[in-house]
GROMACS .gro file of C-alpha atoms in nm:
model
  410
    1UNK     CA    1   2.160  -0.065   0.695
    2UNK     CA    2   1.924   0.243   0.561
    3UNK     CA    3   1.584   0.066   0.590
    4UNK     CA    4   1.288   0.237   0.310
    5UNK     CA    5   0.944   0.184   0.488
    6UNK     CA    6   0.676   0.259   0.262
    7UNK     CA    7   0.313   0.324   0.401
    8UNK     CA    8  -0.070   0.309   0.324
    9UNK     CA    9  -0.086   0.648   0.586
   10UNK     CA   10   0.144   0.858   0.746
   11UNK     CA   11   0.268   0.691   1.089
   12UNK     CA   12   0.151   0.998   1.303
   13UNK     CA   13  -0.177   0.870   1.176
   14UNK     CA   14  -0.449   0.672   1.425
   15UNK     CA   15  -0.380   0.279   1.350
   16UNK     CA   16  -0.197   0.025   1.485
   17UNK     CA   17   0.021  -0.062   1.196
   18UNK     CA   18   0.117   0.308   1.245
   19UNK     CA   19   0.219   0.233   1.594
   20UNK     CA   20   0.429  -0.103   1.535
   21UNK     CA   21   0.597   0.098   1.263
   22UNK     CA   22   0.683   0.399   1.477
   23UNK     CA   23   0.788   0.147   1.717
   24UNK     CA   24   0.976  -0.024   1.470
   25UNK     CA   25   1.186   0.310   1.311
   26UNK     CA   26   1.294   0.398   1.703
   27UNK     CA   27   1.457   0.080   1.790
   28UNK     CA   28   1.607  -0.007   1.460
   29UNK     CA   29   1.757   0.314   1.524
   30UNK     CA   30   1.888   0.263   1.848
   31UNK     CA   31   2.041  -0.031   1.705
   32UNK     CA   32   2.259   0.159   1.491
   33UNK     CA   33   2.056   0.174   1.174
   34UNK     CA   34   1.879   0.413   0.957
   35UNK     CA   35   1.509   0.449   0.834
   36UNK     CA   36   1.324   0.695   0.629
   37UNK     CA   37   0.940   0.640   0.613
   38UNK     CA   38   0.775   0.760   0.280
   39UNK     CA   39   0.371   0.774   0.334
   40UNK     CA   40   0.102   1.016   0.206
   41UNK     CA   41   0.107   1.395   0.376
   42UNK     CA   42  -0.102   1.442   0.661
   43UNK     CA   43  -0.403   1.711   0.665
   44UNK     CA   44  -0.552   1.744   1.032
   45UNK     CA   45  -0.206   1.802   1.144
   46UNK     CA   46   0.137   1.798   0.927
   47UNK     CA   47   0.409   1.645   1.179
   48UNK     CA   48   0.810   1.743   1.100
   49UNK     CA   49   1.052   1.479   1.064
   50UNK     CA   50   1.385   1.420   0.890
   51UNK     CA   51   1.335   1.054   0.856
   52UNK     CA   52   0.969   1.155   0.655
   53UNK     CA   53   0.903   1.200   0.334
   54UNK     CA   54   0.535   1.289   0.316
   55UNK     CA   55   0.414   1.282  -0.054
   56UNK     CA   56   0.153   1.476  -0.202
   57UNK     CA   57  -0.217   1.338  -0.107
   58UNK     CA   58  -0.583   1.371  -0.102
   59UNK     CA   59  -0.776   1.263   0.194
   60UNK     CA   60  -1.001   1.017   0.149
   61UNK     CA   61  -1.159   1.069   0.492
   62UNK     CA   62  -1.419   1.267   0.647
   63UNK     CA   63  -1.242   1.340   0.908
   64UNK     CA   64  -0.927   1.426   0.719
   65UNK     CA   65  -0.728   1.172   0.954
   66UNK     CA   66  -0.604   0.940   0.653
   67UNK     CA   67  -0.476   1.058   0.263
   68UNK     CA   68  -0.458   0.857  -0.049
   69UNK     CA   69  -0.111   0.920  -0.280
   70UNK     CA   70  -0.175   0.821  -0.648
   71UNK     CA   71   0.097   0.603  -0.777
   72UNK     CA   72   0.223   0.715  -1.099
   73UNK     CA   73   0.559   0.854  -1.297
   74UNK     CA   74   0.472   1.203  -1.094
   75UNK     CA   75   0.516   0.995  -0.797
   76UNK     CA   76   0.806   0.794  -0.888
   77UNK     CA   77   0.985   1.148  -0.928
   78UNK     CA   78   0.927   1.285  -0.628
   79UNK     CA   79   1.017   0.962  -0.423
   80UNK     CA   80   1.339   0.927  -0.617
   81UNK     CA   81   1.447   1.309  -0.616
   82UNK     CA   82   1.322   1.290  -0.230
   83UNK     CA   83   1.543   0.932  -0.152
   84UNK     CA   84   1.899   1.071  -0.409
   85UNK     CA   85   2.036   1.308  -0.123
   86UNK     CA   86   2.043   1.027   0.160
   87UNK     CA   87   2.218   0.738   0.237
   88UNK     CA   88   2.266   0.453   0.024
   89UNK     CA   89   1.957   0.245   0.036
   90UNK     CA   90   1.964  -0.103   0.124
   91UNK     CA   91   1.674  -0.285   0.165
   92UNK     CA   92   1.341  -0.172   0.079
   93UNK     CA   93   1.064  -0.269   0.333
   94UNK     CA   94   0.678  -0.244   0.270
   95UNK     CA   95   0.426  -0.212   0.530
   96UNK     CA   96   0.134  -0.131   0.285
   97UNK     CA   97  -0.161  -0.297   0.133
   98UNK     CA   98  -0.285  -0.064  -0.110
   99UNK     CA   99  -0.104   0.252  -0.316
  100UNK     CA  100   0.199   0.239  -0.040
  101UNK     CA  101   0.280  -0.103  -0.156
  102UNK     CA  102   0.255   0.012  -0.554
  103UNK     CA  103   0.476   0.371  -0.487
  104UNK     CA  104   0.740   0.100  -0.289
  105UNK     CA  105   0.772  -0.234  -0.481
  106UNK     CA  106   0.781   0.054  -0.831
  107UNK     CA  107   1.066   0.247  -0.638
  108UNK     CA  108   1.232  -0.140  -0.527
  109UNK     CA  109   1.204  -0.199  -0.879
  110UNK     CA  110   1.345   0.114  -1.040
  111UNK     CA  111   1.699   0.081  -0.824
  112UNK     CA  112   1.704  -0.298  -0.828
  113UNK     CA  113   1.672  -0.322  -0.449
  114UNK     CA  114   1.531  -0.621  -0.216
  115UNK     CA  115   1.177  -0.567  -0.083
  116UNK     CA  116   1.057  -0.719   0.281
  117UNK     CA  117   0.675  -0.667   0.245
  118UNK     CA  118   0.484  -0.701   0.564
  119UNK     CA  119   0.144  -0.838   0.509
  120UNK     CA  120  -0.079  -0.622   0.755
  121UNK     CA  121  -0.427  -0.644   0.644
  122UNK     CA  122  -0.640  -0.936   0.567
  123UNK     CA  123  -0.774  -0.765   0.235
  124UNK     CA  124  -1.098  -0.976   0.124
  125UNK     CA  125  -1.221  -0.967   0.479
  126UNK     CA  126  -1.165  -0.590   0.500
  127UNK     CA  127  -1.330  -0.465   0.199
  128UNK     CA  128  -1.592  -0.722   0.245
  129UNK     CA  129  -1.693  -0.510   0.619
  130UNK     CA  130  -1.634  -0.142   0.433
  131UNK     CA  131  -1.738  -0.156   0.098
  132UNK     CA  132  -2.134  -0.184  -0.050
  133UNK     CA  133  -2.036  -0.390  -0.335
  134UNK     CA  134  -1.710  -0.601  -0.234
  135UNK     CA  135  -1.720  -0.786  -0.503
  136UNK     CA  136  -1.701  -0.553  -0.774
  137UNK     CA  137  -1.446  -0.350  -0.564
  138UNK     CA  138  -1.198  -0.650  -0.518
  139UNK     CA  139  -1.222  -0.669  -0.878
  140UNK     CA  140  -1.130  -0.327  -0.940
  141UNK     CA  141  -0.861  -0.303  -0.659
  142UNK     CA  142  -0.698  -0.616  -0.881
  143UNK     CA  143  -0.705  -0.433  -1.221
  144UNK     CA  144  -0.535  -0.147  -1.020
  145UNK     CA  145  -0.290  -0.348  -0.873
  146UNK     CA  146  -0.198  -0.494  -1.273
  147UNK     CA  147  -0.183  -0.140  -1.394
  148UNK     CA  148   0.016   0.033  -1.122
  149UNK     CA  149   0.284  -0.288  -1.085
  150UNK     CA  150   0.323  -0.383  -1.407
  151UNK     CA  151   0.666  -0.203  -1.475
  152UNK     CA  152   0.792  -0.405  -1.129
  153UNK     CA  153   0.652  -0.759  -1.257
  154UNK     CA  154   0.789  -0.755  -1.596
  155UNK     CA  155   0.564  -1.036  -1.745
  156UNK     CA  156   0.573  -1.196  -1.438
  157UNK     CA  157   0.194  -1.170  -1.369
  158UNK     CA  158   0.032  -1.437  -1.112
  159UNK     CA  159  -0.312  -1.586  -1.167
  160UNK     CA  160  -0.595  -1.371  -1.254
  161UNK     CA  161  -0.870  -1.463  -0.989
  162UNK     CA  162  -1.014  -1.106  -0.867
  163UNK     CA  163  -0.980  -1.193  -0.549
  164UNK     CA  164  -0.817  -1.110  -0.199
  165UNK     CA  165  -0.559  -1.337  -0.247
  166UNK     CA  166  -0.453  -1.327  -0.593
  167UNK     CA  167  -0.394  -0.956  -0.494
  168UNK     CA  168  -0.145  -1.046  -0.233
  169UNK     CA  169  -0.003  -1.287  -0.430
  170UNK     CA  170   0.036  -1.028  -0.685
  171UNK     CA  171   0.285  -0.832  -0.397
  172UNK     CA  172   0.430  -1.115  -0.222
  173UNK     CA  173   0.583  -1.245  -0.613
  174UNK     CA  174   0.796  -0.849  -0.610
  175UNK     CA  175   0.942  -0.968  -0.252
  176UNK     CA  176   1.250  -1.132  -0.157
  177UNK     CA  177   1.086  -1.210   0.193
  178UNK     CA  178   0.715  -1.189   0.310
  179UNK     CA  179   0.632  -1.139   0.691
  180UNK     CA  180   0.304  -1.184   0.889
  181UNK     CA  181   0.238  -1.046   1.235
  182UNK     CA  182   0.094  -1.407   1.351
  183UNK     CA  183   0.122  -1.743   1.314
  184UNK     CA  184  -0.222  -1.775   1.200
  185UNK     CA  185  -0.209  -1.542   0.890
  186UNK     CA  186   0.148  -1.657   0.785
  187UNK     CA  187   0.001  -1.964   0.754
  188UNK     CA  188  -0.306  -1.854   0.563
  189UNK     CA  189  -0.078  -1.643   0.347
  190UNK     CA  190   0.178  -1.993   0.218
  191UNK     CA  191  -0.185  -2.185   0.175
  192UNK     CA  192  -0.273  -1.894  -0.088
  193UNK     CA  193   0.100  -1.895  -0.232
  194UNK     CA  194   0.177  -1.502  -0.099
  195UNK     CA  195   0.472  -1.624  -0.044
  196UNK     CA  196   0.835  -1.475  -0.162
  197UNK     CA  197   0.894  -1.460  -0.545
  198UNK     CA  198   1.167  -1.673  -0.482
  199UNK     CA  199   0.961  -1.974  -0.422
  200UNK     CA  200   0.721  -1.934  -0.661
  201UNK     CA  201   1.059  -1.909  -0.962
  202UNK     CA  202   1.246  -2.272  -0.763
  203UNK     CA  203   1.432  -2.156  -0.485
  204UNK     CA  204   1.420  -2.450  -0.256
  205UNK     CA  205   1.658  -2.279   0.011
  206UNK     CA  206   1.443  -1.975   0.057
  207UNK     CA  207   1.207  -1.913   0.391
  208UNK     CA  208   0.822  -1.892   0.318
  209UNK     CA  209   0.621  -1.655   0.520
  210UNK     CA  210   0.850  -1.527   0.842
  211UNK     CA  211   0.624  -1.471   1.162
  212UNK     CA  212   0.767  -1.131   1.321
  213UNK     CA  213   0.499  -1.034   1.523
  214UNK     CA  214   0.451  -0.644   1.636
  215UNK     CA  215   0.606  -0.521   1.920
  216UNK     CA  216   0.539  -0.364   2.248
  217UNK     CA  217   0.772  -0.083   2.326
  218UNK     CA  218   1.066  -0.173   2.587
  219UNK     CA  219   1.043   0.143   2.781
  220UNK     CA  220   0.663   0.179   2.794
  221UNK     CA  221   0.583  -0.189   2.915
  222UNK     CA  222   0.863  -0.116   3.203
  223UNK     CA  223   0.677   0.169   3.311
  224UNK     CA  224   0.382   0.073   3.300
  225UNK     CA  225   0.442  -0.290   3.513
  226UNK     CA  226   0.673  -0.031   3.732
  227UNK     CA  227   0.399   0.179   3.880
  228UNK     CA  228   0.168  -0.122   4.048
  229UNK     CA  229   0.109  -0.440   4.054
  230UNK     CA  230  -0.109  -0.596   3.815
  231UNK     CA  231  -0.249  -0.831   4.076
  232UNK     CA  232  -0.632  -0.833   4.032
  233UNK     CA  233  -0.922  -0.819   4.339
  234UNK     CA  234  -1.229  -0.871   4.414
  235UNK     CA  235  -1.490  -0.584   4.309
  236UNK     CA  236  -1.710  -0.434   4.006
  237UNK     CA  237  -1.517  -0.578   3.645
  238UNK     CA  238  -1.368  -0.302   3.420
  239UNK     CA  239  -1.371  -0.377   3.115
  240UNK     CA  240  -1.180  -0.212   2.796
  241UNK     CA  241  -1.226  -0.178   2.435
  242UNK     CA  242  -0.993  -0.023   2.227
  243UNK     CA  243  -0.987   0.003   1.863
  244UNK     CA  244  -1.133   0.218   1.570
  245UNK     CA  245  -1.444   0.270   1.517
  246UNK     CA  246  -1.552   0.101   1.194
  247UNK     CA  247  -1.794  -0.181   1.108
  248UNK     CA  248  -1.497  -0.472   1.089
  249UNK     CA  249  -1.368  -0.386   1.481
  250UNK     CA  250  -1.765  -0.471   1.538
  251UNK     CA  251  -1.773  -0.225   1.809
  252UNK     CA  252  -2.152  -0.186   1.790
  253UNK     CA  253  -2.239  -0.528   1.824
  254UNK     CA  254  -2.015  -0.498   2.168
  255UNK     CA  255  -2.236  -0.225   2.279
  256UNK     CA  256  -2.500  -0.406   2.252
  257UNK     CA  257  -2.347  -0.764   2.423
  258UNK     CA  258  -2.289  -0.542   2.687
  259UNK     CA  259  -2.649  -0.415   2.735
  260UNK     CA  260  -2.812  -0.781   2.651
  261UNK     CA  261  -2.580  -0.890   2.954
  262UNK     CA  262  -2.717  -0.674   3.220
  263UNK     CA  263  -2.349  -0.666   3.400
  264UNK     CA  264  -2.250  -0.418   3.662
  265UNK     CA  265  -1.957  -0.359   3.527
  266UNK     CA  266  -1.746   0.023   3.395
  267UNK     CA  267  -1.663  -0.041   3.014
  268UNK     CA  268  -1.433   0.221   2.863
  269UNK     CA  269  -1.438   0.270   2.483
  270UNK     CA  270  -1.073   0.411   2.398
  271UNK     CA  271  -1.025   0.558   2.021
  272UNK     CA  272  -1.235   0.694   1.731
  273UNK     CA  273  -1.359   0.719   1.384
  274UNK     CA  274  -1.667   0.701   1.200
  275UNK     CA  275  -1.896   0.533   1.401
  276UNK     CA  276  -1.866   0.717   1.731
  277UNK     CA  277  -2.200   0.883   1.716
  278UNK     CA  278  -2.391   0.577   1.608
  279UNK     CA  279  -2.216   0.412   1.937
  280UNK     CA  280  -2.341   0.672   2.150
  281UNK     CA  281  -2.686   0.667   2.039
  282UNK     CA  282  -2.680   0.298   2.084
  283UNK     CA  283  -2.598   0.336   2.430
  284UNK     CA  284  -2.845   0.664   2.505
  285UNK     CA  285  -3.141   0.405   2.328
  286UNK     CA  286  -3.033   0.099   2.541
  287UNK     CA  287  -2.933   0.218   2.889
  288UNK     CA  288  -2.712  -0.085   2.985
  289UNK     CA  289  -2.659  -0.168   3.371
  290UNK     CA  290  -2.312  -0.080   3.309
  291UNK     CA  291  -2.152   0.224   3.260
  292UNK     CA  292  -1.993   0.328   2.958
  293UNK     CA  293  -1.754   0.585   2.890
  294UNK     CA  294  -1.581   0.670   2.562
  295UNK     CA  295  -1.274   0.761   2.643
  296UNK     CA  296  -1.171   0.937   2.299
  297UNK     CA  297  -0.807   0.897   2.173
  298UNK     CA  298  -0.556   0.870   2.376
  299UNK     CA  299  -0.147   0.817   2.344
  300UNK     CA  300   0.027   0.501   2.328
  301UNK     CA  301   0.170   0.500   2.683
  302UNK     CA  302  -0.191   0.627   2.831
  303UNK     CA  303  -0.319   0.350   2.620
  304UNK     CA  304  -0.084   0.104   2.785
  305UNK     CA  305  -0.168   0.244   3.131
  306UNK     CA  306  -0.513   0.198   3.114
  307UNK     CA  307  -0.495  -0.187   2.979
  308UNK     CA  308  -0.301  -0.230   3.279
  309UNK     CA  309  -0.571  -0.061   3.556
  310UNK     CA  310  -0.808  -0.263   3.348
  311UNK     CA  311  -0.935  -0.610   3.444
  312UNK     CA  312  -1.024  -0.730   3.075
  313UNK     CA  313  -0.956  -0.626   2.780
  314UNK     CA  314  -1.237  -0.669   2.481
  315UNK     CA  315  -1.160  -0.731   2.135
  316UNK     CA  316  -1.448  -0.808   1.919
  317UNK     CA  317  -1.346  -0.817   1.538
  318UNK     CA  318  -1.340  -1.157   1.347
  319UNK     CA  319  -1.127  -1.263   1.074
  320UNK     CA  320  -0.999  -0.905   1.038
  321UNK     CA  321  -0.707  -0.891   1.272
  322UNK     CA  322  -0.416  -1.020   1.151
  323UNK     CA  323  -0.263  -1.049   1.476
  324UNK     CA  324  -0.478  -0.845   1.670
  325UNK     CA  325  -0.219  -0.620   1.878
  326UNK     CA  326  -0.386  -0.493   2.173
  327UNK     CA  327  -0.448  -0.819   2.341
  328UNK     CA  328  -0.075  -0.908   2.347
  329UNK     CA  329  -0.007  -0.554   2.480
  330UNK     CA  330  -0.302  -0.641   2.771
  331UNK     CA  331  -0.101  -0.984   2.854
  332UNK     CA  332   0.206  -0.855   2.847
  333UNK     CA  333   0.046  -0.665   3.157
  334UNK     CA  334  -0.112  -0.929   3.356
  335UNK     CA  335  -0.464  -0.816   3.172
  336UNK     CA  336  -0.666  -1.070   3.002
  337UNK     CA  337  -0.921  -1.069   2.720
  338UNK     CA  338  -1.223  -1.170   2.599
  339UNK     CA  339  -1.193  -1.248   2.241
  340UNK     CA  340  -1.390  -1.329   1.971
  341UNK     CA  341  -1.160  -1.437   1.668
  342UNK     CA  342  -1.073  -1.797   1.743
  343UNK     CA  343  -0.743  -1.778   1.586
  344UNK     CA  344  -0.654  -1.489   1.786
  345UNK     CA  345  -0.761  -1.664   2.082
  346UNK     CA  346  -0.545  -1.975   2.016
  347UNK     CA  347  -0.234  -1.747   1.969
  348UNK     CA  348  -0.273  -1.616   2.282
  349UNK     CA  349  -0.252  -1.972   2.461
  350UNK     CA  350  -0.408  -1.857   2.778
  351UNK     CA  351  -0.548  -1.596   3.015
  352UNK     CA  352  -0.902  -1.571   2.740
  353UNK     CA  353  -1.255  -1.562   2.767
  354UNK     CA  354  -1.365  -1.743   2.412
  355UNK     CA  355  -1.663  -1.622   2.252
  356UNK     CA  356  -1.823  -1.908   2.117
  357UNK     CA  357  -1.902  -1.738   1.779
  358UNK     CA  358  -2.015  -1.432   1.632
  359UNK     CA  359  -2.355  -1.325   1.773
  360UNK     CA  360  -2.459  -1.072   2.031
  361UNK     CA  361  -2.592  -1.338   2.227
  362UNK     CA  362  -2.299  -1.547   2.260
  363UNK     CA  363  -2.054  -1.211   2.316
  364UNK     CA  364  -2.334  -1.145   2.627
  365UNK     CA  365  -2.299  -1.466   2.761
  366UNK     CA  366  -1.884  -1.461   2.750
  367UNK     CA  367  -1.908  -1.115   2.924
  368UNK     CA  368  -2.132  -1.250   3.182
  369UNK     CA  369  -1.877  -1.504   3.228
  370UNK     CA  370  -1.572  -1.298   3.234
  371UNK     CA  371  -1.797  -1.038   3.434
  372UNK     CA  372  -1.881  -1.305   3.710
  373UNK     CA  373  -1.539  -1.443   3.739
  374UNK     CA  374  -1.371  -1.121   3.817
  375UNK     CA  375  -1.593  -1.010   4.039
  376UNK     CA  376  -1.497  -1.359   4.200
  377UNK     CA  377  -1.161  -1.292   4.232
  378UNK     CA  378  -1.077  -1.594   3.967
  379UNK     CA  379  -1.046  -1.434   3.619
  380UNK     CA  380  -0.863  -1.658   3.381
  381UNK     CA  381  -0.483  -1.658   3.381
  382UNK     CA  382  -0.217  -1.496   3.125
  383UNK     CA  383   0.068  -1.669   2.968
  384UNK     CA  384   0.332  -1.496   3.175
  385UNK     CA  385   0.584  -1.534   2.886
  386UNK     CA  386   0.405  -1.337   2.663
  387UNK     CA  387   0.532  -0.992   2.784
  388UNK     CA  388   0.906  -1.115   2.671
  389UNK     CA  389   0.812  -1.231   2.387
  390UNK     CA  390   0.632  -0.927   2.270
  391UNK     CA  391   0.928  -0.648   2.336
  392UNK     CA  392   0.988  -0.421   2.057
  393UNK     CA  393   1.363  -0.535   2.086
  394UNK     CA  394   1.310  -0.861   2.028
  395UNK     CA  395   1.116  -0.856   1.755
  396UNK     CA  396   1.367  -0.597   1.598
  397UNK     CA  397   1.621  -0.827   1.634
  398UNK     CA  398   1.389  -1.099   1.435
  399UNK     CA  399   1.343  -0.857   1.149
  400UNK     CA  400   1.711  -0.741   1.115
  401UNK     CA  401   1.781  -1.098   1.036
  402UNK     CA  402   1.533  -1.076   0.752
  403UNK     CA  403   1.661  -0.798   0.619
  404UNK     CA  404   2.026  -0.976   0.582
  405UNK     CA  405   1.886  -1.243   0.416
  406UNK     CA  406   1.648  -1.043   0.178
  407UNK     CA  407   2.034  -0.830   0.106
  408UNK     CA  408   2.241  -1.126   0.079
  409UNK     CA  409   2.370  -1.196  -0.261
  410UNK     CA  410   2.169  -1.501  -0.440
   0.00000   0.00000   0.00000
């Protein structure tokens, strides 16, 4: 098949839907298929690739790293002049939430082709962390979303409410299948009815929200549980947080857990973003016990390396995640977590230190607990099964079959 992604921001960007969708392009590949990627062009850097077509864009950063793509009849020409001289396309797959999802289910619609849409982002609890006046912009995002779909829903408009949901309800109606990267949010997503336009027109024989998580990649993880064991001793806890730095990955609030805790423990701070120098001034002003290090950015297989040398992993966001990658990647490694979504927590099964809910105080406490227990030589143990679960080629495999039923004639 010759698989369309279509993205919010260019996969060479920082994210991890970026990653999983990298991930994704190489093995569908080595399984014999093709994928282009069509995203907004890069500014800090501007990466070359065949399988790319990088559309015009403004960045909508400070730091230049991410680009906004207006979706219009300008943009419908370029994607359509840029998509004629390549294979036949088959099925149409969106990995987007905002104008990537308008520029793909427009193009879907133009050329009458199937769309998979892959629900990344929980969007009510996003906006409601990023934006001064959520509210009014949910409201506005909604009236956007009528405007820039309407030649792809025909008439076929879903209830008004300016909401989160009614917005992804809006994109899941264009799709012949809708996937989530966890149990937890497909299930949120069929209580809202996102689900496939199918269902919402009759069709009884037609799947609701498929659960294809994100992957880990194949070659990486072998590596990585190649060069040591992951068996864990006795001695000062090293902890890990990984993530970017904005208000919903509620990194702050994990800078100061780990002060209020007093543990004697090395916490490295891998990635970047806005709130960087608030972080470090946080730290200068409250001189934990432990020592911090931020770590910067780092690539995917240094990421993985460092989960592994890690005792915990730390992953503080609630309600944002919707699956919440980089503890999966730690278990697949022997590494466990302290967590502070509950859902997130329950998908994991085991090998988690629970925060009991979402103040500094209780974050402290788990860290003392997690802190003490490793230093014990008892930390909590990981679901073994998780690291086969998680490969990149089996969850390629999983989404293949989605995209023959999205093709397959109805």
């Amino acid at each position: 098949m010759h698989v369309v992604m279509f993205a919010d921001q260019h996969v060479e960007s920082l994210g991890g839907a970026q990653v999983s969708m990298r991930l994704q392009r190489r093995f569908l590949e080595r399984a014999g298929h093709t994928v282009t990627i069509v995203a907004p062009r890069m500014h800090r850097r501007a990466p070359t690739d065949t399988a790319y077509v990088d559309l015009p864009s403004i960045p909508v950063t400070l730091d230049r790293e991410y680009a906004l793509s207006w979706p219009g009849r300008r943009t419908d020409r370029l994607v359509d002049a840029a998509l004629a001289g390549r294979a036949p396309v088959d099925v149409v797959h969106v990995q987007a939430d905002f104008w990537g999802a308008f520029i793909g289910h427009r193009y879907a619609a133009r050329q009458g082709l199937p769309v998979v849409h892959t629900m990344h982002n929980r969007v009510d609890v996003g906006i409601e962390a990023t934006a001064p006046f959520p509210g009014l912009v949910m409201r506005v995002l909604n009236a956007w979303a009528r405007r820039a779909l309407r030649p792809a829903l025909r008439g076929r408009e879903p209830r008004h409410e300016p909401d989160g949901w009614a917005y992804l309800r809006r994109l899941a109606l264009l799709s012949a299948a809708v996937t989530a990267p966890s149990a937890h949010f497909a299930r949120r997503l069929e209580a809202h009815g996102a689900v496939p336009g199918d269902i919402v027109r009759g069709a009884e024989d037609t799947a609701r929200v498929d659960v294809v998580w994100n992957g880990i990649d194949d070659d990486i993880l072998d590596a990585a549980l190649a060069a040591g064991s992951t068996e864990r001793r006795p001695g000062r806890p090293r902890f890990v947080w990984i993530g970017r730095m904005s208000p919903e990955k509620r990194l702050l609030p994990f800078l100061e857990a780990v002060a209020a805790a007093g543990i004697d423990a090395e916490v490295e701070v891998i990635g970047g973003g806005a709130q960087l120098r608030a972080a470090r001034r946080l730290v200068e002003r409250t001189r934990p016990v432990a020592s911090i290090r931020f770590a910067g950015r780092m690539p995917y297989a240094r990421t993985l390396a460092r989960l592994a040398a890690a005792d915990a992993v730390v992953q503080t966001s609630i309600g944002f995640e919707t699956q919440g990658m980089t503890v999966f990647e730690a278990a697949s490694l022997g590494t466990p977590a302290v967590v502070s979504d509950p859902d997130i927590a329950a998908e994991l099964g085991g090998g988690v230190w629970s925060v009991a809910d979402a103040t500094v105080a209780a974050l402290a406490e788990t860290l003392r607990r997690a802190a003490a227990d490793i230093a014990a030589g008892s930390p909590v143990a990981v679901d073994p099964t998780i690291g086969e679960r998680f490969r990149q080629s089996s969850r390629t495999a999983a989404m293949v079959e989605v995209y023959a039923r999205a093709v397959a004639p109805r």
